Short mmCIF file of C-alpha atoms and ligand atoms in Angstrom, two decimals:
data_model
loop_
_atom_site.label_atom_id
_atom_site.label_comp_id
_atom_site.label_asym_id
_atom_site.label_seq_id
_atom_site.Cartn_x
_atom_site.Cartn_y
_atom_site.Cartn_z
CA MET R 335 105.23 -10.24 46.70
CA TYR R 336 106.27 -8.81 49.99
CA LEU R 337 103.63 -10.13 52.70
CA THR R 338 103.59 -9.03 56.34
CA ARG R 339 103.68 -11.47 59.35
CA GLU R 340 99.85 -11.02 59.41
CA GLU R 341 99.21 -12.03 55.89
CA GLU R 342 101.82 -14.84 55.88
CA ARG R 343 99.56 -16.37 58.90
CA MET R 344 96.47 -15.80 56.92
CA LEU R 345 98.32 -17.46 53.66
CA SER R 346 99.14 -20.37 56.01
CA GLY R 347 95.94 -21.29 56.87
CA GLU R 348 95.89 -20.26 60.77
CA TYR R 349 92.71 -18.14 60.43
CA GLY R 350 90.88 -21.16 58.49
CA GLU R 351 90.49 -22.35 55.17
CA TYR R 352 88.57 -20.18 53.53
CA VAL R 353 91.06 -17.10 54.62
CA ARG R 354 93.68 -19.09 53.43
CA LYS R 355 92.06 -19.61 49.90
CA ALA R 356 90.85 -16.00 49.88
CA MET R 357 94.41 -15.02 50.33
CA GLU R 358 95.93 -17.07 47.74
CA VAL R 359 93.61 -15.68 45.13
CA VAL R 360 94.51 -11.95 46.17
CA VAL R 361 98.08 -12.89 46.29
CA LYS R 362 97.82 -14.65 42.60
CA VAL R 363 95.80 -11.76 41.35
CA GLY R 364 98.37 -9.26 42.87
CA GLU R 365 101.31 -11.05 41.28
CA MET R 366 99.57 -11.08 37.73
CA LEU R 367 99.23 -7.28 38.11
CA GLY R 368 102.62 -6.65 39.23
CA ALA R 369 101.92 -5.49 42.67
CA GLU R 370 104.94 -5.43 44.98
CA ARG R 371 102.67 -5.81 48.00
CA LEU R 372 99.20 -5.57 49.32
CA VAL R 373 97.58 -2.28 50.97
CA GLU R 374 94.83 -2.80 53.56
CA VAL R 375 91.44 -1.51 52.81
CA VAL R 376 88.62 -0.04 54.85
CA HIS R 377 85.47 -1.02 52.84
CA ALA R 378 85.05 -3.82 50.23
CA HIS R 379 81.87 -4.16 48.16
CA VAL R 380 81.00 -7.54 46.44
CA SER R 381 79.16 -7.49 43.35
CA GLY R 382 77.87 -10.47 41.29
CA VAL R 383 75.25 -11.78 43.71
CA SER R 384 72.15 -12.41 41.25
CA ILE R 385 70.91 -16.00 41.21
CA PHE R 386 70.68 -15.62 37.15
CA ASN R 387 74.51 -15.07 37.21
CA ILE R 388 76.19 -16.90 39.93
CA GLY R 389 73.91 -19.98 39.48
CA GLU R 390 74.07 -22.93 41.89
CA PRO R 391 77.80 -23.27 41.55
CA GLY R 392 77.67 -19.58 43.17
CA LEU R 393 75.00 -20.17 45.67
CA HIS R 394 77.08 -23.29 47.18
CA LEU R 395 80.09 -21.41 47.38
CA ILE R 396 78.87 -18.78 49.12
CA GLU R 397 76.61 -20.79 51.62
CA GLU R 398 79.76 -23.01 52.27
CA MET R 399 81.94 -20.06 53.33
CA ALA R 400 78.97 -18.72 55.21
CA SER R 401 78.53 -22.25 57.05
CA ALA R 402 82.06 -22.44 57.99
CA GLY R 403 81.85 -19.38 59.98
CA THR R 404 83.71 -16.93 57.40
CA LYS R 405 83.36 -13.41 58.02
CA PHE R 406 84.12 -10.23 56.25
CA SER R 407 87.18 -8.73 58.03
CA VAL R 408 86.22 -5.07 56.94
CA PHE R 409 83.19 -2.78 56.46
CA THR R 410 81.46 -4.76 53.45
CA THR R 411 78.55 -3.77 51.35
CA VAL R 412 77.12 -5.92 48.86
CA ASN R 413 75.46 -5.16 45.17
CA PRO R 414 71.68 -5.66 44.41
CA TYR R 415 70.43 -8.97 43.76
CA ALA R 416 67.77 -9.94 40.99
CA ALA R 417 64.06 -8.44 41.59
CA VAL R 418 62.63 -11.23 43.25
CA ASP R 419 60.21 -9.23 45.53
CA ALA R 420 56.92 -11.70 45.68
CA GLU R 421 54.54 -9.23 45.10
CA PHE R 422 56.60 -7.97 41.82
CA SER R 423 57.81 -10.81 40.19
CA GLY R 424 58.61 -13.60 42.53
CA ARG R 425 55.58 -15.48 41.44
CA ARG R 426 56.45 -15.07 37.70
CA LEU R 427 60.22 -16.12 37.96
CA GLY R 428 59.15 -19.03 39.90
CA GLY R 429 59.31 -20.01 43.64
CA ASP R 430 62.58 -21.79 43.14
CA VAL R 431 64.41 -18.90 41.73
CA ILE R 432 63.09 -16.53 44.39
CA ARG R 433 64.36 -19.06 47.30
CA LYS R 434 67.86 -19.62 45.75
CA GLN R 435 68.11 -15.83 45.68
CA MET R 436 67.41 -15.12 49.24
CA ARG R 437 69.45 -17.98 50.34
CA VAL R 438 72.54 -15.92 48.63
CA VAL R 439 71.36 -12.89 50.42
CA ASN R 440 71.05 -14.57 53.80
CA ALA R 441 74.70 -16.12 53.74
CA LEU R 442 76.21 -13.01 52.57
CA THR R 443 74.42 -11.19 55.26
CA ARG R 444 75.47 -14.07 57.88
CA MET R 445 79.22 -13.02 56.44
CA GLY R 446 78.83 -9.66 57.59
CA GLY R 447 77.41 -7.99 54.31
CA ARG R 448 75.56 -4.50 55.58
CA ALA R 449 73.42 -3.63 52.80
CA PHE R 450 72.66 -4.44 49.23
CA THR R 451 72.90 -1.44 47.05
CA CYS R 452 75.02 -0.57 43.82
CA ALA R 453 75.40 3.21 45.72
CA PRO R 454 77.71 1.82 48.58
CA TYR R 455 78.85 5.53 48.86
CA HIS R 456 75.37 6.10 50.24
CA ILE R 457 76.14 3.82 52.95
CA ARG R 458 79.51 4.67 53.88
CA ILE R 459 81.18 7.90 52.20
CA PRO R 460 84.32 7.32 51.10
CA LYS R 461 87.21 9.51 51.97
CA LYS R 462 89.84 11.10 49.97
CA GLY R 463 92.91 8.70 49.92
CA GLU R 464 91.30 5.75 51.64
CA HIS R 465 92.09 2.44 49.86
CA LEU R 466 89.08 0.30 48.98
CA ALA R 467 88.15 -3.15 47.43
CA TRP R 468 85.02 -2.50 45.18
CA ALA R 469 83.48 -4.20 42.57
CA GLU R 470 80.66 -2.63 40.60
CA SER R 471 82.07 -0.43 37.57
CA ASN R 472 79.62 2.72 38.73
CA ALA R 473 80.80 2.65 42.29
CA VAL R 474 84.30 2.19 41.53
CA LEU R 475 84.29 5.10 39.12
CA TYR R 476 82.45 7.21 41.87
CA ALA R 477 85.14 6.23 44.58
CA ASN R 478 88.08 7.16 42.47
CA SER R 479 86.65 10.23 40.42
CA VAL R 480 84.26 11.84 42.80
CA ALA R 481 85.67 10.92 46.39
CA GLY R 482 89.10 10.68 45.51
CA ALA R 483 89.44 7.25 46.95
CA MET R 484 91.26 4.55 45.59
CA THR R 485 90.13 1.11 44.16
CA LEU R 486 90.85 -1.20 41.50
CA ARG R 487 87.87 -2.08 39.37
CA GLU R 488 87.17 -5.61 40.85
CA GLY R 489 85.46 -8.06 39.93
CA GLY R 490 82.68 -9.73 42.10
CA PRO R 491 84.72 -12.78 43.34
CA MET R 492 87.61 -10.75 43.59
CA ALA R 493 86.11 -8.27 45.88
CA LEU R 494 84.24 -11.29 48.02
CA MET R 495 88.01 -12.75 48.72
CA GLU R 496 89.38 -8.99 49.50
CA ALA R 497 86.50 -8.56 51.99
CA ILE R 498 87.39 -11.66 53.90
CA VAL R 499 91.16 -10.92 53.93
CA GLY R 500 90.78 -7.01 53.92
CA ARG R 501 93.61 -6.42 51.66
CA ALA R 502 93.99 -5.48 47.95
CA PRO R 503 96.74 -5.59 45.63
CA MET R 504 98.90 -2.47 45.28
CA ALA R 505 98.42 -1.87 42.02
CA GLY R 506 96.30 0.44 39.52
CA PRO R 507 94.59 3.43 40.79
CA HIS R 508 96.05 2.43 44.26
CA LEU R 509 99.37 4.35 42.86
CA PRO R 510 99.11 7.60 42.47
CA GLU R 511 101.06 7.51 39.28
CA ASN R 512 98.30 5.59 37.57
CA ARG R 513 95.76 8.36 38.64
CA VAL R 514 97.00 11.27 36.24
CA PRO R 515 94.92 12.02 32.96
CA ASP R 516 95.90 11.09 29.62
CA SER R 517 93.28 12.04 27.18
CA LEU R 518 90.92 15.19 27.04
CA VAL R 519 87.02 15.04 26.74
CA ALA R 520 85.19 18.02 26.24
CA LEU R 521 81.48 17.83 26.53
CA GLU R 522 79.17 20.09 25.01
CA ASN R 523 75.37 20.60 26.16
CA VAL R 524 75.07 18.29 28.67
CA ARG R 525 71.98 19.38 30.48
CA ASP R 526 70.35 16.69 32.32
CA GLY R 527 71.19 13.13 33.21
CA ALA R 528 69.85 11.47 30.09
CA SER R 529 72.43 13.60 28.20
CA ALA R 530 75.25 12.97 30.92
CA ALA R 531 74.51 9.49 30.31
CA ALA R 532 74.50 9.29 26.82
CA ALA R 533 78.16 11.71 26.86
CA GLY R 534 79.51 8.86 29.26
CA TYR R 535 78.49 6.01 26.97
CA ILE R 536 79.89 7.60 24.23
CA MET R 537 83.34 8.20 25.96
CA GLY R 538 83.19 4.54 27.03
CA LYS R 539 82.90 3.28 23.51
CA HIS R 540 85.88 5.64 22.51
CA PHE R 541 88.53 4.57 24.54
CA HIS R 542 89.44 0.87 24.51
CA SER R 543 92.40 1.01 26.86
CA PRO R 544 91.58 -0.16 30.25
CA ASP R 545 93.97 1.88 31.97
CA VAL R 546 92.69 5.07 30.32
CA VAL R 547 92.11 7.83 32.38
CA PRO R 548 90.28 10.84 30.63
CA TYR R 549 90.19 14.57 31.75
CA VAL R 550 86.47 15.82 31.42
CA VAL R 551 85.52 19.27 31.02
CA GLY R 552 81.76 20.45 30.29
CA LEU R 553 80.13 18.06 33.00
CA PRO R 554 77.61 19.70 35.14
CA ARG R 555 78.25 19.33 38.94
CA GLN R 556 74.89 17.88 40.00
CA GLU R 557 75.28 14.75 41.73
CA GLU R 558 72.96 12.65 40.14
CA HIS R 559 74.02 13.69 36.85
CA VAL R 560 77.62 12.93 37.32
CA ARG R 561 76.55 9.34 38.91
CA LEU R 562 74.56 8.79 35.36
CA PHE R 563 77.56 9.96 33.35
CA LEU R 564 80.28 7.69 35.32
CA ALA R 565 77.71 4.81 35.39
CA ALA R 566 77.50 4.83 31.70
CA PHE R 567 80.93 4.97 31.07
CA GLY R 568 81.86 2.18 33.41
CA ALA R 569 79.24 0.11 31.18
CA SER R 570 80.56 0.67 27.86
CA GLY R 571 84.24 1.26 28.80
CA SER R 572 86.64 -0.51 31.14
CA SER R 573 88.60 2.31 32.62
CA PRO R 574 88.38 2.64 36.75
CA MET R 575 88.57 6.26 36.98
CA ALA R 576 88.03 9.72 35.26
CA VAL R 577 89.47 13.47 36.39
CA ILE R 578 86.46 15.44 35.82
CA GLU R 579 87.02 19.37 36.15
CA GLY R 580 85.72 20.86 39.06
CA ILE R 581 84.57 17.70 40.80
CA THR R 582 87.74 15.67 41.09
CA PRO R 583 89.72 16.43 44.24
CA ASP R 584 93.08 17.76 43.27
CA TYR R 585 91.88 17.80 39.44
CA LYS R 586 94.26 20.83 38.65
CA GLU R 587 97.17 19.07 40.05
CA LEU R 588 96.25 15.90 38.31
CA LEU R 589 95.96 17.55 34.86
CA ALA R 590 99.43 19.43 35.54
CA ARG R 591 101.06 16.02 36.19
CA GLY R 592 99.16 14.48 33.18
CA ASP R 593 100.24 13.72 29.65
CA ILE R 594 97.31 14.29 27.42
CA GLN R 595 97.76 12.10 24.11
CA ASP R 596 94.02 11.96 22.98
CA LYS R 597 91.12 14.52 22.49
CA LEU R 598 87.46 13.85 22.10
CA VAL R 599 84.53 16.27 21.59
CA ILE R 600 80.86 15.10 22.53
CA GLY R 601 78.63 17.38 21.03
CA GLU R 602 74.77 17.77 21.15
CA GLY R 603 74.37 15.88 17.79
CA ASP R 604 76.59 12.62 19.26
CA ILE R 605 74.18 12.89 22.23
CA ARG R 606 70.93 13.37 20.24
CA GLN R 607 71.84 10.05 18.97
CA TYR R 608 71.11 8.26 21.84
CA VAL R 609 68.71 10.27 23.85
CA LYS R 610 64.84 9.95 22.46
CA GLU R 611 62.25 13.06 22.88
CA ALA R 612 59.40 10.50 23.34
CA VAL R 613 58.80 6.97 23.10
CA ALA R 614 55.19 5.27 22.09
CA ASP R 615 55.84 1.52 23.13
CA ALA R 616 57.02 1.63 26.65
CA ASP R 617 55.81 -0.84 29.18
CA VAL R 618 57.94 0.35 32.13
CA GLY R 619 59.56 3.72 32.99
CA LEU R 620 62.58 2.38 34.97
CA ILE R 621 64.80 4.94 37.18
CA GLY R 622 67.37 4.30 39.73
CA CYS R 623 70.30 2.56 37.77
CA PRO R 624 72.48 3.16 39.90
CA HIS R 625 70.40 3.44 42.85
CA LEU R 626 68.82 6.46 43.96
CA SER R 627 69.87 8.94 46.68
CA ARG R 628 67.15 9.71 49.04
CA GLU R 629 67.43 13.42 47.64
CA GLU R 630 66.52 12.10 44.15
CA ALA R 631 63.73 9.55 45.68
CA LEU R 632 62.15 13.02 47.34
CA LYS R 633 62.32 14.71 44.14
CA ILE R 634 60.84 12.06 42.30
CA LEU R 635 57.90 12.00 45.04
CA GLU R 636 57.54 15.90 44.68
CA GLU R 637 57.24 15.76 40.60
CA LEU R 638 54.93 12.75 40.59
CA GLY R 639 51.72 14.96 41.88
CA ASP R 640 48.92 12.76 41.92
CA GLY R 641 50.83 9.72 41.53
CA ALA R 642 51.87 7.61 38.67
CA ARG R 643 49.23 6.29 36.26
CA ARG R 644 51.66 3.89 34.39
CA GLU R 645 54.05 1.23 35.48
CA LEU R 646 57.12 3.30 37.02
CA TRP R 647 59.55 1.29 38.65
CA VAL R 648 62.32 2.88 41.11
CA PHE R 649 65.48 0.96 42.11
CA THR R 650 67.03 1.90 45.48
CA GLY R 651 68.29 0.68 48.59
CA ALA R 652 67.24 0.78 52.19
CA HIS R 653 69.13 3.82 52.78
CA VAL R 654 66.44 6.30 51.17
CA GLY R 655 64.64 5.59 54.29
CA ALA R 656 61.20 3.40 55.09
CA ASP R 657 59.16 6.97 54.91
CA VAL R 658 60.05 7.78 51.33
CA ILE R 659 59.75 4.07 50.20
CA GLU R 660 55.99 4.07 51.75
CA ALA R 661 55.36 7.42 50.46
CA LEU R 662 56.47 6.62 46.71
CA ARG R 663 54.17 3.21 46.78
CA ARG R 664 51.21 5.23 47.81
CA LYS R 665 51.84 7.34 44.98
CA GLY R 666 51.70 4.10 42.81
CA VAL R 667 55.44 3.56 42.02
CA ARG R 668 57.10 0.14 42.20
CA VAL R 669 59.95 0.68 44.48
CA LEU R 670 62.56 -2.25 44.53
CA VAL R 671 65.08 -2.39 47.44
CA GLY R 672 68.21 -3.93 47.37
CA GLN R 673 67.24 -5.17 43.87
CA CYS R 674 68.39 -4.67 40.35
CA PRO R 675 66.78 -4.59 37.01
CA VAL R 676 69.19 -5.41 34.75
CA VAL R 677 70.16 -8.75 36.43
CA THR R 678 66.40 -10.10 36.71
CA ARG R 679 65.21 -11.62 33.10
CA LEU R 680 62.39 -8.96 32.57
CA SER R 681 61.26 -10.40 29.31
CA LEU R 682 60.26 -13.67 31.98
CA LEU R 683 57.55 -10.86 33.49
CA GLY R 684 56.10 -10.01 29.96
CA ILE R 685 58.01 -6.71 29.76
CA GLU R 686 59.14 -5.92 26.01
CA SER R 687 60.26 -1.96 26.36
CA VAL R 688 61.70 0.12 28.90
CA ILE R 689 62.31 3.89 28.97
CA THR R 690 65.33 4.94 31.15
CA ASP R 691 67.52 7.75 31.90
CA SER R 692 70.36 5.31 32.36
CA GLY R 693 72.85 4.77 30.04
CA LYS R 694 74.21 1.30 32.02
CA ALA R 695 70.44 -0.13 31.80
CA LEU R 696 70.34 0.91 28.00
CA HIS R 697 73.47 -0.97 27.69
CA TYR R 698 72.75 -4.16 29.37
CA LEU R 699 68.99 -4.60 29.74
CA PRO R 700 68.77 -6.16 26.10
CA LYS R 701 71.39 -8.22 26.78
CA LEU R 702 70.78 -9.45 30.13
CA ALA R 703 67.00 -8.83 30.91
CA GLY R 704 65.81 -9.38 26.98
CA VAL R 705 63.82 -6.22 26.54
CA ARG R 706 64.63 -3.18 24.23
CA ALA R 707 65.52 -0.09 26.14
CA HIS R 708 65.41 3.77 25.30
CA LEU R 709 67.27 6.48 26.71
CA ILE R 710 64.92 9.47 27.60
CA SER R 711 65.42 12.47 30.42
CA ARG R 712 63.75 11.76 33.80
CA GLU R 713 61.24 14.53 33.13
CA HIS R 714 59.97 12.56 30.34
CA ILE R 715 59.74 9.63 32.21
CA LEU R 716 57.94 10.99 34.84
CA ARG R 717 55.51 13.10 32.43
CA TRP R 718 55.05 9.87 30.77
CA ALA R 719 54.29 7.89 34.38
CA ARG R 720 51.80 10.66 35.22
CA GLY R 721 49.90 9.68 31.95
CA GLU R 722 50.56 13.20 30.33
FE1 F3S Q 952 73.02 -0.72 40.04
FE2 F3S Q 952 71.92 -2.73 38.52
FE3 F3S Q 952 71.94 -0.50 37.35
S1 F3S Q 952 73.59 -2.89 39.98
S2 F3S Q 952 73.93 0.48 38.58
S3 F3S Q 952 70.63 -1.11 39.15
S4 F3S Q 952 72.66 -2.52 36.37
#
């Protein structure tokens, strides 16, 4: 692989041992992907920071790096961590878990991590044509499909290395030829976030190749629905990108250059198999997977009326603003900032059943959090939370 003189210096250890190791990993993975060179990235997003996932070995590696003075060389954001807020779950998860999780958070902050959220596009809006090194599938799909930026669908450790060296392999969606659609997906009757999530989930299950780039017709332009759609697609599938009619920059040109080989129609009957109208046995209503924007949080605040009478959990980042967080809390909502429900063992908190409008949560909660999950519209969740 061709390396610049600066990259050679990183690889020779001139900038320290962890920069050398990080560059070694990035180059090796790049060679495996067939990349001819690396590309400089402007924003890295690191995932996989829950103490439940990385355990002691992950904690020690990150702390060692931070103690050695290793810094992220580009703007870097980090995925949410386990929901260890003491008043929420910390005591029941055990003091040891909460302490270790906060050590991970502190070490990543010392290295330069700016914010903990799975919506890094709310922290720094990616520009069209920019190269990024993002992990976290919903964010990757948003960057490539909505912003027109370019990123591989990285794993957490790889994005950590890329954040240190500020480079990614020039492969996958970094190359224009890998961004053209090869399949057509027609959505019928997608009218709210939950049906968008169901459609994304079905689409991800349908395509098995990690390289597929579907061309999607029939998705309403509403930002929160698009994000729920992409997050669900990312959970059940492995593609880094979709071209969405009316949304993806240059979608007409991309379609004209594409070679459509496969067609999938997702109709109302398919969506109804996933979206429930009512659920009787929920312990918790969960919104914010992916993390809410300020606009979404304000809308929830307005729609809550007199407040929540049942357990409503909202996941978001500090980007929604302290005023909104406080106002939601005053309405009886549990607001978890910088944290993720899916990477938390909710079963340890006595939770058995959750209702959510997130297809990603639907996919992962039973496996990772040990609870039953039902997909239902946000409108229904808020009605349930109000006690209606
Ligand atoms: Fe975010 Fe956790 Fe959902 S990282 S997308 S809240 S699974």
